[in-house]
Coordinates of C-alpha atoms in Angstrom, one line a residue:
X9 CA 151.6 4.3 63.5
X10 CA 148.2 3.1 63.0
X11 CA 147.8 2.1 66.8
X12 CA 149.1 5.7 68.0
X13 CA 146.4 7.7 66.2
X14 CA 143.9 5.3 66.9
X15 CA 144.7 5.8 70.7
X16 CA 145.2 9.8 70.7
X17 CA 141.8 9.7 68.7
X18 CA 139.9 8.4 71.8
X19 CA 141.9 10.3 74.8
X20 CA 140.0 11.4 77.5
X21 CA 141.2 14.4 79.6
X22 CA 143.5 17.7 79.2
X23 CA 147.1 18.0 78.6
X24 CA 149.9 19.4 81.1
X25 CA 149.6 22.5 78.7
X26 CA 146.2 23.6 79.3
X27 CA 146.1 22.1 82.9
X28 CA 148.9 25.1 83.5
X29 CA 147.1 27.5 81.7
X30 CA 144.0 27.1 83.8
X31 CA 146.0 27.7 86.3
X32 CA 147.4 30.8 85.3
X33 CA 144.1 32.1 84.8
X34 CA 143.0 31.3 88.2
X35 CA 145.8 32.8 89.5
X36 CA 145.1 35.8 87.6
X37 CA 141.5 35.9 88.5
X38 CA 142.4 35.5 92.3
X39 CA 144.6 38.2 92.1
X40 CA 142.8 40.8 91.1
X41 CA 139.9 39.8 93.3
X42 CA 142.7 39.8 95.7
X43 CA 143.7 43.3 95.1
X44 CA 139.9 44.6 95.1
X45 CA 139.4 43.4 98.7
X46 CA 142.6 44.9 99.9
X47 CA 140.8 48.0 98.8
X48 CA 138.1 47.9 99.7
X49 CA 139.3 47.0 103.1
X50 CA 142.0 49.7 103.0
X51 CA 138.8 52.4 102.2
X52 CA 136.4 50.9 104.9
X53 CA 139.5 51.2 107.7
X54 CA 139.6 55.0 106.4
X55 CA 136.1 55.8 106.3
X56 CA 136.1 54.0 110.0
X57 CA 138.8 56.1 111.2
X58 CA 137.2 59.2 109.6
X59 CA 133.6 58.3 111.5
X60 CA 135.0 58.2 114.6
X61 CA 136.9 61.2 114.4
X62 CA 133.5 62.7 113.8
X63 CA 131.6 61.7 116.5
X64 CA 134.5 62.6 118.8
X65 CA 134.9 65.6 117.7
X66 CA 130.6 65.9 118.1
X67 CA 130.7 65.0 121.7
X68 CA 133.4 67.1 122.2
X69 CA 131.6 70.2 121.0
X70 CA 128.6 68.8 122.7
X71 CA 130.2 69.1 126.2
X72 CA 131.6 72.8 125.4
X73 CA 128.4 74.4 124.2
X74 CA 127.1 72.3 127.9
X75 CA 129.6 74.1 129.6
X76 CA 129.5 77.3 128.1
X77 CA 125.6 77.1 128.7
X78 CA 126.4 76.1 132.9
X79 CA 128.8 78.9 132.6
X80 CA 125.8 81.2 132.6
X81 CA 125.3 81.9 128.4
X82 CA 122.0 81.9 127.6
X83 CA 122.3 81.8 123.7
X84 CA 122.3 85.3 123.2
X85 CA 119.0 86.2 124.9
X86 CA 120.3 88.5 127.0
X87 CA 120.8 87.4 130.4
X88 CA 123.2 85.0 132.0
X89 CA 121.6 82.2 134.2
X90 CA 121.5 81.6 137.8
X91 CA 120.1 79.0 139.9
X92 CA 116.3 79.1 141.6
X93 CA 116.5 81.7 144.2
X94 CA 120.3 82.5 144.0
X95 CA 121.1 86.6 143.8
X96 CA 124.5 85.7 141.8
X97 CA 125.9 84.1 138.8
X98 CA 128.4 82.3 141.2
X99 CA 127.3 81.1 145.0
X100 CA 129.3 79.4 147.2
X101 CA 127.9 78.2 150.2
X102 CA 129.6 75.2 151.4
X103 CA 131.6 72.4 149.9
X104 CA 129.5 69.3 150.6
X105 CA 127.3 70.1 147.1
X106 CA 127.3 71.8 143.7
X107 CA 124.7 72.7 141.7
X108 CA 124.0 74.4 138.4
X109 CA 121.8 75.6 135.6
X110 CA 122.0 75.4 131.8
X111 CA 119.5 76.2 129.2
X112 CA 117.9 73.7 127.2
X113 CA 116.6 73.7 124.1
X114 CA 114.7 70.3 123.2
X115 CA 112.6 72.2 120.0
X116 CA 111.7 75.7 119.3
X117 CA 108.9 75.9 120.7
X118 CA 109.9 74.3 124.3
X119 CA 112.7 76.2 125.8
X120 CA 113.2 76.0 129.3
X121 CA 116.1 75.6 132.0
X122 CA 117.3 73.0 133.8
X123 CA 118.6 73.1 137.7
X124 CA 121.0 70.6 138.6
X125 CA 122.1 70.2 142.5

C-alpha cells in the first residue's frame, strides 16, 4: 500500500476522464463556432443575392429612362427631341444608318443633348 501512494503521489499527466472531457469541450466550442460561420455565410450569400438584384434592377431602369429619353421625352420640358436639322420626331431615310438624340443631364447646371448617328 505504501508503494501505491507513493507512486500516485508523483504521477505526471491527466487521466482518460479529463482527457474526454477536454474533448468534449472542444467539440463544443467548435460547434458553435461552427454554427456561427454557417451564418454568417448563409447572410453574406443573401445580402449577395440581394446586391445584385439591385444593380440589375438599376441598369435596367437606366436603359428605360435612355430609351424613353431617345424616344423623344425631354423630362417634362415641353418639347419632344429630334435630331440636328431633322423636321420630324421619326426620319427615315435609308437603311444603311440610324441615328438618334437623347437628353442628357450630367449636373443641373449642364444640360444639353446628345446626337448619336
Amino acid at each position: 500500500m505504501i508503494t501505491l501512494n507513493a507512486s500516485r503521489r508523483y504521477q505526471i499527466g491527466s487521466s482518460l476522464i479529463e482527457l474526454m472531457i477536454s474533448s468534449l469541450i472542444g467539440l463544443m466550442v467548435l460547434g458553435i463556432i461552427g454554427s456561427i460561420f454557417i451564418s454568417i455565410q448563409q447572410t453574406a450569400k443573401e445580402k449577395s443575392l440581394e446586391l445584385n438584384l439591385l444593380q440589375g434592377l438599376n441598369i435596367t431602369l437606366a436603359v428605360m429612362k435612355e430609351d424613353i429619353q431617345r424616344a423623344g421625352y425631354d423630362g417634362g420640358h415641353g418639347m419632344s427631341l429630334k435630331l440636328s436639322g431633322a423636321s420630324e420626331t421619326i426620319t427615315v431615310s435609308g437603311a444603311s444608318s440610324i441615328g438618334f438624340v437623347y437628353f442628357r443631364d450630367d449636373s443641373p447646371l449642364n444640360k444639353n443633348y446628345r446626337n448619336i448617328k
